[in-house]
Coordinates of N, CA, C and O in Angstrom, one line a residue:
X17 N -15.4 26.3 -6.6 CA -15.3 25.7 -7.9 C -16.2 24.5 -7.9 O -16.2 23.6 -7.1
X18 N -17.0 24.4 -9.0 CA -17.9 23.3 -9.2 C -17.2 22.1 -9.8 O -16.5 22.3 -10.8
X19 N -17.2 21.0 -9.2 CA -16.5 19.8 -9.7 C -17.5 18.9 -10.4 O -18.7 18.8 -10.0
X20 N -17.1 18.3 -11.5 CA -18.0 17.4 -12.2 C -18.4 16.2 -11.4 O -17.7 15.7 -10.5
X21 N -19.6 15.7 -11.6 CA -20.0 14.4 -11.0 C -20.3 13.4 -12.1 O -21.0 13.7 -13.0
X22 N -19.6 12.3 -12.0 CA -19.7 11.3 -13.1 C -20.9 10.4 -12.9 O -21.1 9.9 -11.8
X23 N -21.7 10.3 -13.9 CA -22.9 9.4 -13.9 C -22.6 8.1 -14.6 O -23.2 7.1 -14.2
X24 N -21.8 8.1 -15.6 CA -21.5 7.0 -16.4 C -20.2 6.3 -15.8 O -19.2 6.9 -15.6
X25 N -20.4 5.0 -15.6 CA -19.2 4.2 -15.0 C -18.0 4.3 -15.9 O -16.9 4.3 -15.4
X26 N -18.2 4.4 -17.2 CA -17.1 4.6 -18.2 C -16.3 5.8 -17.9 O -15.1 5.9 -18.3
X27 N -16.9 6.8 -17.3 CA -16.2 8.1 -17.1 C -15.5 8.2 -15.8 O -14.7 9.1 -15.5
X28 N -15.7 7.2 -14.9 CA -15.1 7.3 -13.6 C -13.6 7.2 -13.7 O -13.0 6.4 -14.5
X29 N -12.9 8.1 -13.0 CA -11.5 8.2 -13.2 C -10.7 7.0 -12.6 O -11.0 6.6 -11.4
X30 N -9.8 6.5 -13.3 CA -8.9 5.5 -12.8 C -7.5 6.0 -13.0 O -7.1 6.4 -14.2
X31 N -6.7 6.1 -12.0 CA -5.4 6.8 -12.1 C -4.4 6.1 -13.0 O -4.4 4.8 -13.0
X32 N -3.6 6.8 -13.7 CA -2.5 6.2 -14.5 C -1.3 6.3 -13.7 O -1.0 7.4 -13.1
X33 N -0.5 5.2 -13.6 CA 0.7 5.3 -12.7 C 1.9 5.1 -13.6 O 2.8 4.3 -13.5
X34 N 2.0 5.9 -14.7 CA 3.1 6.0 -15.5 C 3.3 4.8 -16.4 O 4.4 4.5 -16.8
X35 N 2.2 4.1 -16.8 CA 2.4 2.9 -17.6 C 2.9 3.3 -19.0 O 3.5 2.4 -19.7
X36 N 2.6 4.5 -19.5 CA 3.0 4.9 -20.8 C 4.4 5.5 -20.8 O 4.8 6.1 -21.8
X37 N 5.1 5.3 -19.7 CA 6.5 5.9 -19.7 C 6.5 7.3 -19.2 O 7.6 7.9 -19.1
X38 N 5.4 8.0 -19.0 CA 5.4 9.3 -18.6 C 5.7 9.4 -17.1 O 5.5 8.4 -16.4
X39 N 6.1 10.6 -16.6 CA 6.3 10.8 -15.2 C 5.0 10.8 -14.5 O 4.0 11.1 -15.0
X40 N 5.1 10.3 -13.2 CA 3.9 10.3 -12.4 C 3.5 11.8 -12.1 O 4.3 12.6 -11.8
X41 N 2.2 12.0 -12.2 CA 1.7 13.4 -12.0 C 1.9 13.9 -10.6 O 1.9 13.1 -9.7
X42 N 2.1 15.2 -10.5 CA 2.3 15.8 -9.2 C 0.9 15.8 -8.5 O -0.1 16.4 -9.0
X43 N 0.8 15.1 -7.3 CA -0.5 14.9 -6.7 C -1.1 16.2 -6.2 O -2.3 16.4 -6.1
X44 N -0.3 17.3 -6.0 CA -0.8 18.5 -5.5 C -1.5 19.3 -6.5 O -2.2 20.3 -6.2
X45 N -1.3 18.9 -7.8 CA -2.0 19.7 -8.9 C -3.3 18.9 -9.3 O -4.0 19.4 -10.2
X46 N -3.6 17.8 -8.7 CA -4.8 17.0 -9.1 C -6.0 17.5 -8.3 O -5.9 18.0 -7.2
X47 N -7.1 17.3 -9.0 CA -8.4 17.5 -8.3 C -9.1 16.2 -8.2 O -8.9 15.3 -8.9
X48 N -10.0 16.1 -7.2 CA -10.8 14.8 -7.1 C -11.5 14.5 -8.4 O -12.1 15.4 -9.0
X49 N -11.5 13.2 -8.7 CA -12.1 12.8 -10.0 C -13.2 11.8 -9.8 O -13.9 11.4 -10.7
X50 N -13.4 11.3 -8.5 CA -14.5 10.3 -8.3 C -15.7 11.0 -7.7 O -15.6 12.0 -7.0
X51 N -16.8 10.3 -7.8 CA -18.1 10.8 -7.2 C -17.9 10.9 -5.7 O -18.3 11.9 -5.1
X52 N -17.3 9.9 -5.1 CA -17.1 9.9 -3.6 C -16.2 11.1 -3.2 O -16.5 11.8 -2.3
X53 N -15.1 11.3 -4.0 CA -14.2 12.4 -3.7 C -14.8 13.7 -3.8 O -14.6 14.6 -3.0
X54 N -15.7 13.9 -4.8 CA -16.4 15.1 -5.0 C -17.4 15.4 -3.9 O -17.4 16.4 -3.3
X55 N -18.1 14.3 -3.6 CA -19.2 14.5 -2.5 C -18.5 14.7 -1.1 O -19.1 15.5 -0.3
X56 N -17.3 14.2 -0.9 CA -16.7 14.3 0.4 C -15.8 15.6 0.4 O -15.2 15.9 1.4
X57 N -15.6 16.3 -0.7 CA -14.8 17.5 -0.8 C -13.3 17.2 -0.6 O -12.6 18.0 0.0
X58 N -12.9 16.1 -1.1 CA -11.5 15.7 -1.0 C -10.5 16.6 -1.6 O -10.8 17.1 -2.7
X59 N -9.4 16.8 -1.0 CA -8.3 17.5 -1.6 C -7.6 16.6 -2.6 O -7.9 15.4 -2.7
X60 N -6.7 17.2 -3.4 CA -6.0 16.4 -4.4 C -5.2 15.3 -3.8 O -5.2 14.2 -4.3
X61 N -4.6 15.6 -2.6 CA -3.8 14.6 -1.9 C -4.7 13.4 -1.4 O -4.4 12.3 -1.5
X62 N -5.9 13.8 -0.9 CA -6.8 12.7 -0.4 C -7.2 11.9 -1.5 O -7.3 10.6 -1.4
X63 N -7.6 12.5 -2.7 CA -8.0 11.7 -3.8 C -6.9 10.8 -4.3 O -7.2 9.6 -4.6
X64 N -5.7 11.3 -4.4 CA -4.6 10.5 -4.9 C -4.3 9.3 -3.9 O -4.1 8.2 -4.3
X65 N -4.5 9.5 -2.6 CA -4.3 8.5 -1.6 C -5.3 7.4 -1.9 O -4.9 6.2 -1.9
X66 N -6.5 7.7 -2.1 CA -7.6 6.7 -2.3 C -7.5 6.1 -3.6 O -7.8 4.9 -3.8
X67 N -7.0 6.9 -4.6 CA -6.7 6.3 -6.0 C -5.8 5.1 -5.8 O -5.9 4.0 -6.4
X68 N -4.7 5.4 -5.1 CA -3.7 4.3 -4.9 C -4.2 3.1 -4.1 O -3.9 2.0 -4.4
X69 N -5.1 3.4 -3.1 CA -5.7 2.3 -2.3 C -6.6 1.5 -3.2 O -6.6 0.2 -3.1
X70 N -7.3 2.1 -4.1 CA -8.3 1.4 -4.9 C -7.8 1.0 -6.3 O -8.6 0.4 -7.1
X71 N -6.6 1.3 -6.6 CA -6.0 1.0 -7.9 C -6.1 -0.4 -8.2 O -6.4 -0.8 -9.4
X72 N -5.9 -1.3 -7.3 CA -6.0 -2.7 -7.5 C -7.5 -3.0 -7.5 O -8.1 -3.1 -6.4
X73 N -8.1 -3.1 -8.6 CA -9.6 -3.2 -8.7 C -10.2 -4.4 -8.0 O -11.3 -4.3 -7.6
X74 N -9.4 -5.5 -7.9 CA -10.0 -6.6 -7.2 C -10.3 -6.3 -5.7 O -11.2 -6.8 -5.1
X75 N -9.4 -5.4 -5.2 CA -9.6 -5.0 -3.8 C -10.8 -4.2 -3.6 O -11.5 -4.3 -2.6
X76 N -11.2 -3.4 -4.6 CA -12.4 -2.6 -4.5 C -13.6 -3.4 -4.7 O -14.7 -3.1 -4.2
X77 N -13.5 -4.6 -5.3 CA -14.6 -5.5 -5.4 C -14.9 -6.4 -4.2 O -15.9 -6.9 -4.0
X78 N -13.9 -6.5 -3.4 CA -13.9 -7.3 -2.2 C -13.9 -6.4 -1.0 O -12.8 -6.0 -0.5
X79 N -15.1 -6.1 -0.4 CA -15.1 -5.1 0.7 C -14.3 -5.6 1.9 O -13.7 -4.7 2.5
X80 N -14.3 -6.9 2.2 CA -13.6 -7.3 3.4 C -12.1 -7.1 3.2 O -11.4 -6.7 4.1
X81 N -11.6 -7.4 2.0 CA -10.2 -7.2 1.7 C -9.8 -5.7 1.8 O -8.8 -5.3 2.3
X82 N -10.7 -4.9 1.2 CA -10.5 -3.4 1.2 C -10.5 -2.9 2.7 O -9.6 -2.1 3.1
X83 N -11.4 -3.4 3.5 CA -11.5 -3.0 4.9 C -10.2 -3.4 5.6 O -9.7 -2.6 6.4
X84 N -9.8 -4.6 5.4 CA -8.5 -5.1 6.1 C -7.3 -4.3 5.6 O -6.5 -3.9 6.5
X85 N -7.3 -3.9 4.4 CA -6.2 -3.1 3.9 C -6.2 -1.7 4.5 O -5.2 -1.2 5.0
X86 N -7.4 -1.1 4.7 CA -7.5 0.2 5.3 C -7.1 0.1 6.8 O -6.4 1.0 7.3
X87 N -7.5 -1.0 7.5 CA -7.2 -1.2 8.9 C -5.6 -1.3 9.0 O -5.0 -0.8 9.9
X88 N -5.0 -2.1 8.1 CA -3.6 -2.3 8.1 C -2.9 -1.0 8.0 O -1.9 -0.7 8.7
X89 N -3.3 -0.1 7.0 CA -2.7 1.2 6.8 C -2.9 2.0 8.1 O -1.9 2.7 8.5
X90 N -4.0 2.0 8.6 CA -4.3 2.8 9.9 C -3.3 2.4 11.0 O -2.7 3.2 11.7
X91 N -3.2 1.0 11.2 CA -2.3 0.5 12.2 C -0.9 0.9 12.0 O -0.1 1.3 12.9
X92 N -0.4 0.8 10.7 CA 0.9 1.2 10.4 C 1.2 2.7 10.8 O 2.2 3.0 11.4
X93 N 0.3 3.5 10.3 CA 0.4 5.0 10.6 C 0.4 5.3 12.1 O 1.1 6.2 12.5
X94 N -0.4 4.6 12.8 CA -0.5 4.8 14.3 C 0.7 4.3 15.0 O 1.0 4.8 16.1
X95 N 1.3 3.2 14.5 CA 2.4 2.5 15.2 C 3.8 3.0 14.8 O 4.7 3.0 15.7
X96 N 4.0 3.3 13.6 CA 5.4 3.5 13.1 C 5.6 4.9 12.6 O 4.7 5.6 12.1
X97 N 6.8 5.4 12.7 CA 7.2 6.6 12.0 C 7.3 6.4 10.5 O 7.4 5.3 10.0
X98 N 7.3 7.5 9.7 CA 7.3 7.4 8.3 C 8.5 6.6 7.8 O 8.4 5.8 6.9
X99 N 9.7 6.8 8.3 CA 10.9 6.1 7.9 C 10.8 4.6 8.1 O 11.3 3.8 7.4
X100 N 10.1 4.3 9.2 CA 9.9 2.8 9.5 C 9.0 2.2 8.6 O 9.1 1.1 8.2
X101 N 7.9 2.9 8.2 CA 7.0 2.4 7.2 C 7.7 2.2 5.9 O 7.5 1.2 5.2
X102 N 8.5 3.1 5.5 CA 9.3 3.0 4.2 C 10.2 1.8 4.3 O 10.3 1.0 3.3
X103 N 10.8 1.5 5.4 CA 11.6 0.3 5.6 C 10.8 -0.9 5.5 O 11.2 -1.9 4.8
X104 N 9.7 -1.0 6.1 CA 8.8 -2.1 6.1 C 8.3 -2.4 4.6 O 8.3 -3.5 4.1
X105 N 8.0 -1.3 3.9 CA 7.6 -1.4 2.5 C 8.7 -2.0 1.7 O 8.5 -2.8 0.8
X106 N 9.9 -1.5 1.9 CA 11.1 -2.0 1.2 C 11.3 -3.5 1.4 O 11.5 -4.3 0.5
X107 N 11.2 -4.0 2.7 CA 11.3 -5.4 3.0 C 10.2 -6.2 2.3 O 10.5 -7.3 1.7
X108 N 9.0 -5.7 2.3 CA 7.9 -6.3 1.6 C 8.2 -6.5 0.1 O 7.9 -7.6 -0.4
X109 N 8.7 -5.5 -0.5 CA 9.0 -5.6 -1.9 C 10.1 -6.6 -2.2 O 10.1 -7.3 -3.1
X110 N 11.1 -6.6 -1.3 CA 12.2 -7.5 -1.4 C 11.7 -9.0 -1.2 O 12.2 -9.9 -1.8
X111 N 10.7 -9.1 -0.4 CA 10.1 -10.5 -0.2 C 9.5 -11.0 -1.5 O 9.6 -12.2 -1.8
X112 N 9.0 -10.2 -2.4 CA 8.5 -10.6 -3.7 C 9.6 -11.0 -4.5 O 9.6 -12.0 -5.3
X113 N 10.7 -10.2 -4.5 CA 11.9 -10.6 -5.2 C 12.5 -11.9 -4.7 O 12.9 -12.7 -5.5
X114 N 12.5 -12.1 -3.4 CA 13.0 -13.4 -2.9 C 12.2 -14.6 -3.4 O 12.8 -15.6 -3.8
X115 N 10.9 -14.4 -3.4 CA 10.0 -15.5 -4.0 C 10.3 -15.7 -5.4 O 10.4 -16.9 -5.9
X116 N 10.5 -14.7 -6.2 CA 10.6 -14.8 -7.7 C 12.0 -15.3 -8.0 O 12.2 -16.2 -8.9
X117 N 13.1 -14.8 -7.4 CA 14.4 -15.1 -7.7 C 15.0 -16.4 -7.1 O 15.7 -17.1 -7.7
X118 N 14.5 -16.6 -5.8 CA 15.1 -17.7 -5.1 C 14.1 -18.8 -4.7 O 14.4 -19.7 -4.0
X119 N 12.8 -18.5 -5.1 CA 11.7 -19.4 -4.7 C 11.6 -19.7 -3.2 O 11.4 -20.8 -2.8
X120 N 11.8 -18.6 -2.4 CA 11.8 -18.7 -1.0 C 10.7 -17.8 -0.5 O 10.4 -16.8 -1.1
X121 N 10.1 -18.2 0.7 CA 9.1 -17.4 1.3 C 9.7 -16.5 2.4 O 10.5 -17.0 3.2
X122 N 9.4 -15.2 2.5 CA 9.8 -14.4 3.6 C 9.4 -15.0 4.9 O 10.2 -15.0 5.8
X123 N 8.2 -15.4 5.0 CA 7.7 -15.9 6.3 C 8.5 -17.2 6.7 O 8.9 -17.3 7.9
X124 N 8.7 -18.1 5.8 CA 9.5 -19.3 6.1 C 10.9 -18.9 6.5 O 11.4 -19.4 7.5
X125 N 11.6 -17.9 5.8 CA 12.9 -17.5 6.2 C 12.9 -16.8 7.5 O 13.9 -17.0 8.3
X126 N 11.9 -16.0 7.8 CA 11.8 -15.3 9.1 C 11.7 -16.3 10.2 O 12.3 -16.2 11.3
X127 N 10.8 -17.3 10.0 CA 10.6 -18.4 11.0 C 11.9 -19.2 11.3 O 12.2 -19.5 12.4
X128 N 12.6 -19.5 10.2 CA 13.9 -20.1 10.4 C 14.9 -19.3 11.2 O 15.6 -19.8 12.1
X129 N 14.9 -18.0 11.0 CA 15.7 -17.1 11.7 C 15.3 -17.1 13.2 O 16.1 -17.2 14.1
X130 N 14.0 -17.0 13.5 CA 13.5 -17.0 14.9 C 13.9 -18.3 15.6 O 14.3 -18.3 16.7
X131 N 13.7 -19.4 14.9 CA 14.1 -20.7 15.5 C 15.6 -20.8 15.8 O 16.0 -21.3 16.8
X132 N 16.4 -20.3 14.9 CA 17.8 -20.3 15.1 C 18.2 -19.4 16.3 O 19.0 -19.8 17.1
X133 N 17.6 -18.2 16.4 CA 17.9 -17.3 17.5 C 17.5 -17.9 18.8 O 18.2 -17.7 19.8
X134 N 16.4 -18.6 18.9 CA 15.9 -19.3 20.1 C 17.0 -20.3 20.6 O 17.3 -20.4 21.8
X135 N 17.6 -21.0 19.6 CA 18.6 -22.0 19.9 C 20.0 -21.4 20.2 O 20.8 -21.9 20.9
X136 N 20.3 -20.2 19.6 CA 21.6 -19.5 19.7 C 21.4 -18.1 20.0 O 21.6 -17.2 19.1
X137 N 20.9 -17.7 21.2 CA 20.6 -16.3 21.5 C 21.8 -15.4 21.4 O 21.7 -14.2 21.2
X138 N 23.0 -16.0 21.5 CA 24.2 -15.2 21.4 C 24.4 -14.6 20.0 O 25.2 -13.6 19.8
X139 N 23.7 -15.1 19.0 CA 23.8 -14.7 17.6 C 22.8 -13.6 17.2 O 22.8 -13.2 16.1
X140 N 22.0 -13.2 18.2 CA 21.0 -12.2 17.8 C 21.7 -10.9 17.4 O 22.7 -10.5 18.0
X141 N 21.1 -10.2 16.4 CA 21.7 -9.0 15.9 C 21.4 -7.9 17.0 O 20.4 -7.8 17.6
X142 N 22.4 -7.1 17.1 CA 22.3 -5.9 18.1 C 21.6 -4.8 17.4 O 21.8 -4.5 16.2
X143 N 20.7 -4.2 18.1 CA 19.9 -3.1 17.5 C 20.3 -1.8 18.1 O 20.6 -1.7 19.2

């Protein structure tokens, strides 16, 4: 199947993530829409993965930030099981809520916890 190659920047595909209230498209029914995806022969899943990575356009404009994000994703996948990554993502999202609702920083609260546990090791949570 011959896939289109976009020459005009206006035609480059930018994914919609349900902003209009519609359901998120099934990734397995998608075909690559970017020139890079076409040239690399990406599957629909590969294209969707990179769409999500590049969705934040400022990250695509800052190569160092994009590279660090890609390295972080690679380290997560190499280090943790899928359920652990989901748990980490949930805590990260809750940290945004903590900042917005309580004006607290996750890092500050974690450091307070670590300091407390150093002083009171008997209170450490059992894993």
